[in-house]
Amino acid sequence: MKTLNDFNFENKKALIRVDFNVPLNDAFEVTDATRIVSAKPTIIKILEDGGSCVLMSHLGRPKGVQDKFSLRHIVNKVEDILGVEVKFVSDCIGQDAEDASKNLKPGEILLLENLRFYPEETAGDVNFAEALSKLGDIYVNDAFGTAHRAHASTTIIAQFFPAHKCFGHLLAQEIDSIKKVMETGEKPVLAVLGGAKVSSKITIIENILDKVDHLIIGGGMTFTFIKAQGGSIGDSICEDDKMELALDIMKQAKAKNVQIHLPVDVVAANAFSNDADTEIMDVTQIPDGWQGLDAGPKSIANFHDVVMQSKTILWNGPLGVFEMERFSEGTIALGNSIAEATKNGAFSLVGGGDSVAAVKQFGFEHKVSYVSTGGGAMLESLEGKTLPGIAAILE
Ligand code: AMP
């Protein structure tokens, strides 16, 4: 696996695919700069080597050229974060871009205009990728968030740098973290899968049964498993057409010696609302008119014990409807348990969608070992897929 450390960037131009797809408010101010901050180590290493950086990214989903999706809006923010002046060119290919790249001196940074102003980017067009490739000597992919897409700048472009391509620090870290959980993790390995639906996690569950010793299933997924085993779940969220699959997963887990832990009690509510009446109930005895919206105290205690025994922990998906304060306790308690296990030496990876939002919202971000920057890319990795953006560098 080639990384930045395999190259000396002195007098070289690094063409870096970053993920600067950051949220902007109505005044075009960056409201969450995490992705820019995450790219900093790669950029600084190249500048310190005596190289220069040509940064390319997409922003939003523009239809053709639309000023509101222009990357010029973020130039100041990128400068603030990197502490270096950032030049900007209002096209990502063509003569202007080539001139701007040619004039770049060691220590300088150039940001290209939004790649997705060209439909060829998402179409994975080879000619567009070749035009981009003229802007640098070494191709660096540091955009995990788009590594599951075979786009021109994330995948197709790599063929124009057969011996001069590598992963940036961020992407290398993402790959290492996934590997630590899926391949080389110290046992016992635990996966906590929560969230709303079995159907969106099924491929992950099936892939992960070969890698883990314990599997905690929580959140809305719980009820498909409980109903399938004959429990009464009232009005709780359930996918009836996945009940057989749930039983099959339980069987597979037994055969593979994986212990599945489901909630035993829940915080049930008489409406899907923060103002509803609530009661702690046995997960198998929820009457009609009530629905389980969070893990109950016994479940939280059980999960704590499992987490504390584990040396490697993957967390994907909340244990309840954490967006509503009264159903956030299970998710917060789990975060606390994982933070404590991490402090005691366990490796913990949080990844994929809503669990990242929960971890940030409740302040666990720096108490776990690694928080993934990629939603879809993380989910596909956990499903066991080889991401095209990663494969293109390895080839
Ligand atoms: P996912 O994107 O699959 O990780 O699902 C996250 C969503 O699952 C969050 O928006 C939660 O509110 C929701 N969720 C978690 N637990 C439950 C539950 N018991 N009932 C309904 N929705 C839930």
mmCIF file with all atom_site columns, N, CA and C in Angstrom, residues 190-236:
data_model
loop_
_atom_site.group_PDB
_atom_site.id
_atom_site.type_symbol
_atom_site.label_atom_id
_atom_site.label_alt_id
_atom_site.label_comp_id
_atom_site.label_asym_id
_atom_site.label_entity_id
_atom_site.label_seq_id
_atom_site.pdbx_PDB_ins_code
_atom_site.Cartn_x
_atom_site.Cartn_y
_atom_site.Cartn_z
_atom_site.occupancy
_atom_site.B_iso_or_equiv
_atom_site.pdbx_formal_charge
_atom_site.auth_seq_id
_atom_site.auth_comp_id
_atom_site.auth_asym_id
_atom_site.auth_atom_id
_atom_site.pdbx_PDB_model_num
ATOM 1   N N  . LEU A 1 190 ? -15.960 -6.869  18.989 1.00 0.00 ? 190 LEU A N  1
ATOM 2   C CA . LEU A 1 190 ? -17.392 -6.583  19.144 1.00 0.00 ? 190 LEU A CA 1
ATOM 3   C C  . LEU A 1 190 ? -17.851 -5.621  18.062 1.00 0.00 ? 190 LEU A C  1
ATOM 4   N N  . ALA A 1 191 ? -18.992 -5.912  17.451 1.00 0.00 ? 191 ALA A N  1
ATOM 5   C CA . ALA A 1 191 ? -19.640 -4.930  16.580 1.00 0.00 ? 191 ALA A CA 1
ATOM 6   C C  . ALA A 1 191 ? -20.969 -4.549  17.211 1.00 0.00 ? 191 ALA A C  1
ATOM 7   N N  . VAL A 1 192 ? -21.240 -3.252  17.275 1.00 0.00 ? 192 VAL A N  1
ATOM 8   C CA . VAL A 1 192 ? -22.534 -2.769  17.740 1.00 0.00 ? 192 VAL A CA 1
ATOM 9   C C  . VAL A 1 192 ? -23.243 -2.200  16.522 1.00 0.00 ? 192 VAL A C  1
ATOM 10  N N  . LEU A 1 193 ? -24.338 -2.816  16.141 1.00 0.00 ? 193 LEU A N  1
ATOM 11  C CA . LEU A 1 193 ? -25.094 -2.310  14.997 1.00 0.00 ? 193 LEU A CA 1
ATOM 12  C C  . LEU A 1 193 ? -26.458 -1.838  15.475 1.00 0.00 ? 193 LEU A C  1
ATOM 13  N N  . GLY A 1 194 ? -26.711 -0.554  15.268 1.00 0.00 ? 194 GLY A N  1
ATOM 14  C CA . GLY A 1 194 ? -28.014 -0.004  15.622 1.00 0.00 ? 194 GLY A CA 1
ATOM 15  C C  . GLY A 1 194 ? -28.627 0.636   14.398 1.00 0.00 ? 194 GLY A C  1
ATOM 16  N N  . GLY A 1 195 ? -29.472 1.636   14.631 1.00 0.00 ? 195 GLY A N  1
ATOM 17  C CA . GLY A 1 195 ? -30.107 2.307   13.506 1.00 0.00 ? 195 GLY A CA 1
ATOM 18  C C  . GLY A 1 195 ? -31.500 1.788   13.281 1.00 0.00 ? 195 GLY A C  1
ATOM 19  N N  . ALA A 1 196 ? -32.076 2.199   12.167 1.00 0.00 ? 196 ALA A N  1
ATOM 20  C CA . ALA A 1 196 ? -33.499 1.980   11.984 1.00 0.00 ? 196 ALA A CA 1
ATOM 21  C C  . ALA A 1 196 ? -33.847 0.594   11.435 1.00 0.00 ? 196 ALA A C  1
ATOM 22  N N  . LYS A 1 197 ? -33.173 0.181   10.371 1.00 0.00 ? 197 LYS A N  1
ATOM 23  C CA . LYS A 1 197 ? -33.694 -0.951  9.609  1.00 0.00 ? 197 LYS A CA 1
ATOM 24  C C  . LYS A 1 197 ? -32.712 -2.100  9.424  1.00 0.00 ? 197 LYS A C  1
ATOM 25  N N  . VAL A 1 198 ? -33.215 -3.305  9.506  1.00 0.00 ? 198 VAL A N  1
ATOM 26  C CA . VAL A 1 198 ? -32.413 -4.485  9.195  1.00 0.00 ? 198 VAL A CA 1
ATOM 27  C C  . VAL A 1 198 ? -31.989 -4.442  7.731  1.00 0.00 ? 198 VAL A C  1
ATOM 28  N N  . SER A 1 199 ? -32.930 -4.033  6.865  1.00 0.00 ? 199 SER A N  1
ATOM 29  C CA . SER A 1 199 ? -32.672 -4.119  5.425  1.00 0.00 ? 199 SER A CA 1
ATOM 30  C C  . SER A 1 199 ? -31.452 -3.317  4.998  1.00 0.00 ? 199 SER A C  1
ATOM 31  N N  . SER A 1 200 ? -31.175 -2.181  5.700  1.00 0.00 ? 200 SER A N  1
ATOM 32  C CA . SER A 1 200 ? -30.031 -1.376  5.279  1.00 0.00 ? 200 SER A CA 1
ATOM 33  C C  . SER A 1 200 ? -28.722 -1.895  5.883  1.00 0.00 ? 200 SER A C  1
ATOM 34  N N  . LYS A 1 201 ? -28.809 -2.834  6.824  1.00 0.00 ? 201 LYS A N  1
ATOM 35  C CA . LYS A 1 201 ? -27.589 -3.318  7.487  1.00 0.00 ? 201 LYS A CA 1
ATOM 36  C C  . LYS A 1 201 ? -27.309 -4.790  7.200  1.00 0.00 ? 201 LYS A C  1
ATOM 37  N N  . ILE A 1 202 ? -28.182 -5.408  6.422  1.00 0.00 ? 202 ILE A N  1
ATOM 38  C CA . ILE A 1 202 ? -28.115 -6.862  6.299  1.00 0.00 ? 202 ILE A CA 1
ATOM 39  C C  . ILE A 1 202 ? -26.761 -7.339  5.729  1.00 0.00 ? 202 ILE A C  1
ATOM 40  N N  . THR A 1 203 ? -26.274 -6.654  4.704  1.00 0.00 ? 203 THR A N  1
ATOM 41  C CA . THR A 1 203 ? -25.005 -7.095  4.093  1.00 0.00 ? 203 THR A CA 1
ATOM 42  C C  . THR A 1 203 ? -23.859 -6.947  5.091  1.00 0.00 ? 203 THR A C  1
ATOM 43  N N  . ILE A 1 204 ? -23.930 -5.880  5.899  1.00 0.00 ? 204 ILE A N  1
ATOM 44  C CA . ILE A 1 204 ? -22.898 -5.683  6.925  1.00 0.00 ? 204 ILE A CA 1
ATOM 45  C C  . ILE A 1 204 ? -22.958 -6.821  7.942  1.00 0.00 ? 204 ILE A C  1
ATOM 46  N N  . ILE A 1 205 ? -24.167 -7.141  8.406  1.00 0.00 ? 205 ILE A N  1
ATOM 47  C CA . ILE A 1 205 ? -24.295 -8.205  9.416  1.00 0.00 ? 205 ILE A CA 1
ATOM 48  C C  . ILE A 1 205 ? -23.722 -9.511  8.872  1.00 0.00 ? 205 ILE A C  1
ATOM 49  N N  . GLU A 1 206 ? -24.102 -9.843  7.643  1.00 0.00 ? 206 GLU A N  1
ATOM 50  C CA . GLU A 1 206 ? -23.642 -11.118 7.089  1.00 0.00 ? 206 GLU A CA 1
ATOM 51  C C  . GLU A 1 206 ? -22.125 -11.148 6.936  1.00 0.00 ? 206 GLU A C  1
ATOM 52  N N  . ASN A 1 207 ? -21.547 -10.029 6.513  1.00 0.00 ? 207 ASN A N  1
ATOM 53  C CA . ASN A 1 207 ? -20.085 -9.975  6.343  1.00 0.00 ? 207 ASN A CA 1
ATOM 54  C C  . ASN A 1 207 ? -19.369 -10.045 7.689  1.00 0.00 ? 207 ASN A C  1
ATOM 55  N N  . ILE A 1 208 ? -19.964 -9.381  8.665  1.00 0.00 ? 208 ILE A N  1
ATOM 56  C CA . ILE A 1 208 ? -19.286 -9.196  9.937  1.00 0.00 ? 208 ILE A CA 1
ATOM 57  C C  . ILE A 1 208 ? -19.321 -10.442 10.833 1.00 0.00 ? 208 ILE A C  1
ATOM 58  N N  . LEU A 1 209 ? -20.281 -11.337 10.561 1.00 0.00 ? 209 LEU A N  1
ATOM 59  C CA . LEU A 1 209 ? -20.392 -12.549 11.387 1.00 0.00 ? 209 LEU A CA 1
ATOM 60  C C  . LEU A 1 209 ? -19.121 -13.395 11.327 1.00 0.00 ? 209 LEU A C  1
ATOM 61  N N  . ASP A 1 210 ? -18.364 -13.241 10.257 1.00 0.00 ? 210 ASP A N  1
ATOM 62  C CA . ASP A 1 210 ? -17.109 -13.995 10.141 1.00 0.00 ? 210 ASP A CA 1
ATOM 63  C C  . ASP A 1 210 ? -15.954 -13.327 10.882 1.00 0.00 ? 210 ASP A C  1
ATOM 64  N N  . LYS A 1 211 ? -16.173 -12.105 11.366 1.00 0.00 ? 211 LYS A N  1
ATOM 65  C CA . LYS A 1 211 ? -15.035 -11.353 11.925 1.00 0.00 ? 211 LYS A CA 1
ATOM 66  C C  . LYS A 1 211 ? -15.156 -11.102 13.420 1.00 0.00 ? 211 LYS A C  1
ATOM 67  N N  . VAL A 1 212 ? -16.359 -11.205 13.975 1.00 0.00 ? 212 VAL A N  1
ATOM 68  C CA . VAL A 1 212 ? -16.537 -10.753 15.360 1.00 0.00 ? 212 VAL A CA 1
ATOM 69  C C  . VAL A 1 212 ? -16.847 -11.910 16.315 1.00 0.00 ? 212 VAL A C  1
ATOM 70  N N  . ASP A 1 213 ? -16.649 -11.644 17.599 1.00 0.00 ? 213 ASP A N  1
ATOM 71  C CA . ASP A 1 213 ? -17.009 -12.608 18.642 1.00 0.00 ? 213 ASP A CA 1
ATOM 72  C C  . ASP A 1 213 ? -18.365 -12.251 19.247 1.00 0.00 ? 213 ASP A C  1
ATOM 73  N N  . HIS A 1 214 ? -18.647 -10.936 19.308 1.00 0.00 ? 214 HIS A N  1
ATOM 74  C CA . HIS A 1 214 ? -19.913 -10.462 19.878 1.00 0.00 ? 214 HIS A CA 1
ATOM 75  C C  . HIS A 1 214 ? -20.581 -9.496  18.905 1.00 0.00 ? 214 HIS A C  1
ATOM 76  N N  . LEU A 1 215 ? -21.891 -9.567  18.850 1.00 0.00 ? 215 LEU A N  1
ATOM 77  C CA . LEU A 1 215 ? -22.644 -8.627  18.037 1.00 0.00 ? 215 LEU A CA 1
ATOM 78  C C  . LEU A 1 215 ? -23.811 -8.093  18.870 1.00 0.00 ? 215 LEU A C  1
ATOM 79  N N  . ILE A 1 216 ? -23.778 -6.783  19.129 1.00 0.00 ? 216 ILE A N  1
ATOM 80  C CA . ILE A 1 216 ? -24.911 -6.148  19.799 1.00 0.00 ? 216 ILE A CA 1
ATOM 81  C C  . ILE A 1 216 ? -25.820 -5.596  18.709 1.00 0.00 ? 216 ILE A C  1
ATOM 82  N N  . ILE A 1 217 ? -27.079 -5.977  18.737 1.00 0.00 ? 217 ILE A N  1
ATOM 83  C CA . ILE A 1 217 ? -28.054 -5.432  17.789 1.00 0.00 ? 217 ILE A CA 1
ATOM 84  C C  . ILE A 1 217 ? -29.001 -4.534  18.575 1.00 0.00 ? 217 ILE A C  1
ATOM 85  N N  . GLY A 1 218 ? -29.096 -3.270  18.193 1.00 0.00 ? 218 GLY A N  1
ATOM 86  C CA . GLY A 1 218 ? -29.953 -2.342  18.925 1.00 0.00 ? 218 GLY A CA 1
ATOM 87  C C  . GLY A 1 218 ? -30.752 -1.464  17.983 1.00 0.00 ? 218 GLY A C  1
ATOM 88  N N  . GLY A 1 219 ? -31.366 -0.434  18.535 1.00 0.00 ? 219 GLY A N  1
ATOM 89  C CA . GLY A 1 219 ? -32.144 0.496   17.712 1.00 0.00 ? 219 GLY A CA 1
ATOM 90  C C  . GLY A 1 219 ? -33.397 -0.152  17.163 1.00 0.00 ? 219 GLY A C  1
ATOM 91  N N  . GLY A 1 220 ? -33.891 0.398   16.077 1.00 0.00 ? 220 GLY A N  1
ATOM 92  C CA . GLY A 1 220 ? -35.138 -0.078  15.494 1.00 0.00 ? 220 GLY A CA 1
ATOM 93  C C  . GLY A 1 220 ? -35.053 -1.501  14.965 1.00 0.00 ? 220 GLY A C  1
ATOM 94  N N  . MET A 1 221 ? -33.821 -1.941  14.627 1.00 0.00 ? 221 MET A N  1
ATOM 95  C CA . MET A 1 221 ? -33.619 -3.302  14.116 1.00 0.00 ? 221 MET A CA 1
ATOM 96  C C  . MET A 1 221 ? -34.052 -4.375  15.102 1.00 0.00 ? 221 MET A C  1
ATOM 97  N N  . THR A 1 222 ? -33.932 -4.022  16.382 1.00 0.00 ? 222 THR A N  1
ATOM 98  C CA . THR A 1 222 ? -34.245 -4.964  17.462 1.00 0.00 ? 222 THR A CA 1
ATOM 99  C C  . THR A 1 222 ? -35.564 -5.703  17.234 1.00 0.00 ? 222 THR A C  1
ATOM 100 N N  . PHE A 1 223 ? -36.583 -4.920  16.835 1.00 0.00 ? 223 PHE A N  1
ATOM 101 C CA . PHE A 1 223 ? -37.952 -5.439  16.903 1.00 0.00 ? 223 PHE A CA 1
ATOM 102 C C  . PHE A 1 223 ? -38.249 -6.484  15.836 1.00 0.00 ? 223 PHE A C  1
ATOM 103 N N  . THR A 1 224 ? -37.539 -6.428  14.718 1.00 0.00 ? 224 THR A N  1
ATOM 104 C CA . THR A 1 224 ? -37.701 -7.479  13.714 1.00 0.00 ? 224 THR A CA 1
ATOM 105 C C  . THR A 1 224 ? -37.202 -8.804  14.303 1.00 0.00 ? 224 THR A C  1
ATOM 106 N N  . PHE A 1 225 ? -36.093 -8.734  15.047 1.00 0.00 ? 225 PHE A N  1
ATOM 107 C CA . PHE A 1 225 ? -35.552 -9.948  15.678 1.00 0.00 ? 225 PHE A CA 1
ATOM 108 C C  . PHE A 1 225 ? -36.478 -10.460 16.785 1.00 0.00 ? 225 PHE A C  1
ATOM 109 N N  . ILE A 1 226 ? -37.010 -9.536  17.601 1.00 0.00 ? 226 ILE A N  1
ATOM 110 C CA . ILE A 1 226 ? -37.851 -9.943  18.730 1.00 0.00 ? 226 ILE A CA 1
ATOM 111 C C  . ILE A 1 226 ? -39.174 -10.550 18.236 1.00 0.00 ? 226 ILE A C  1
ATOM 112 N N  . LYS A 1 227 ? -39.786 -9.899  17.245 1.00 0.00 ? 227 LYS A N  1
ATOM 113 C CA . LYS A 1 227 ? -41.063 -10.418 16.722 1.00 0.00 ? 227 LYS A CA 1
ATOM 114 C C  . LYS A 1 227 ? -40.849 -11.782 16.059 1.00 0.00 ? 227 LYS A C  1
ATOM 115 N N  . ALA A 1 228 ? -39.725 -11.887 15.343 1.00 0.00 ? 228 ALA A N  1
ATOM 116 C CA . ALA A 1 228 ? -39.432 -13.158 14.662 1.00 0.00 ? 228 ALA A CA 1
ATOM 117 C C  . ALA A 1 228 ? -39.330 -14.307 15.671 1.00 0.00 ? 228 ALA A C  1
ATOM 118 N N  . GLN A 1 229 ? -38.914 -13.981 16.906 1.00 0.00 ? 229 GLN A N  1
ATOM 119 C CA . GLN A 1 229 ? -38.777 -15.012 17.938 1.00 0.00 ? 229 GLN A CA 1
ATOM 120 C C  . GLN A 1 229 ? -40.046 -15.157 18.779 1.00 0.00 ? 229 GLN A C  1
ATOM 121 N N  . GLY A 1 230 ? -41.117 -14.480 18.339 1.00 0.00 ? 230 GLY A N  1
ATOM 122 C CA . GLY A 1 230 ? -42.404 -14.667 19.014 1.00 0.00 ? 230 GLY A CA 1
ATOM 123 C C  . GLY A 1 230 ? -42.770 -13.601 20.029 1.00 0.00 ? 230 GLY A C  1
ATOM 124 N N  . GLY A 1 231 ? -41.952 -12.574 20.192 1.00 0.00 ? 231 GLY A N  1
ATOM 125 C CA . GLY A 1 231 ? -42.243 -11.515 21.163 1.00 0.00 ? 231 GLY A CA 1
ATOM 126 C C  . GLY A 1 231 ? -43.337 -10.569 20.664 1.00 0.00 ? 231 GLY A C  1
ATOM 127 N N  . SER A 1 232 ? -43.966 -9.853  21.607 1.00 0.00 ? 232 SER A N  1
ATOM 128 C CA . SER A 1 232 ? -44.949 -8.828  21.236 1.00 0.00 ? 232 SER A CA 1
ATOM 129 C C  . SER A 1 232 ? -44.246 -7.480  21.232 1.00 0.00 ? 232 SER A C  1
ATOM 130 N N  . ILE A 1 233 ? -44.301 -6.786  20.100 1.00 0.00 ? 233 ILE A N  1
ATOM 131 C CA . ILE A 1 233 ? -43.541 -5.534  19.973 1.00 0.00 ? 233 ILE A CA 1
ATOM 132 C C  . ILE A 1 233 ? -44.442 -4.318  19.838 1.00 0.00 ? 233 ILE A C  1
ATOM 133 N N  . GLY A 1 234 ? -45.760 -4.502  19.985 1.00 0.00 ? 234 GLY A N  1
ATOM 134 C CA . GLY A 1 234 ? -46.689 -3.365  19.893 1.00 0.00 ? 234 GLY A CA 1
ATOM 135 C C  . GLY A 1 234 ? -46.545 -2.663  18.556 1.00 0.00 ? 234 GLY A C  1
ATOM 136 N N  . ASP A 1 235 ? -46.424 -1.329  18.620 1.00 0.00 ? 235 ASP A N  1
ATOM 137 C CA . ASP A 1 235 ? -46.326 -0.541  17.381 1.00 0.00 ? 235 ASP A CA 1
ATOM 138 C C  . ASP A 1 235 ? -44.870 -0.233  17.001 1.00 0.00 ? 235 ASP A C  1
ATOM 139 N N  . SER A 1 236 ? -43.922 -0.934  17.580 1.00 0.00 ? 236 SER A N  1
ATOM 140 C CA . SER A 1 236 ? -42.502 -0.661  17.282 1.00 0.00 ? 236 SER A CA 1
ATOM 141 C C  . SER A 1 236 ? -42.223 -0.889  15.802 1.00 0.00 ? 236 SER A C  1
#
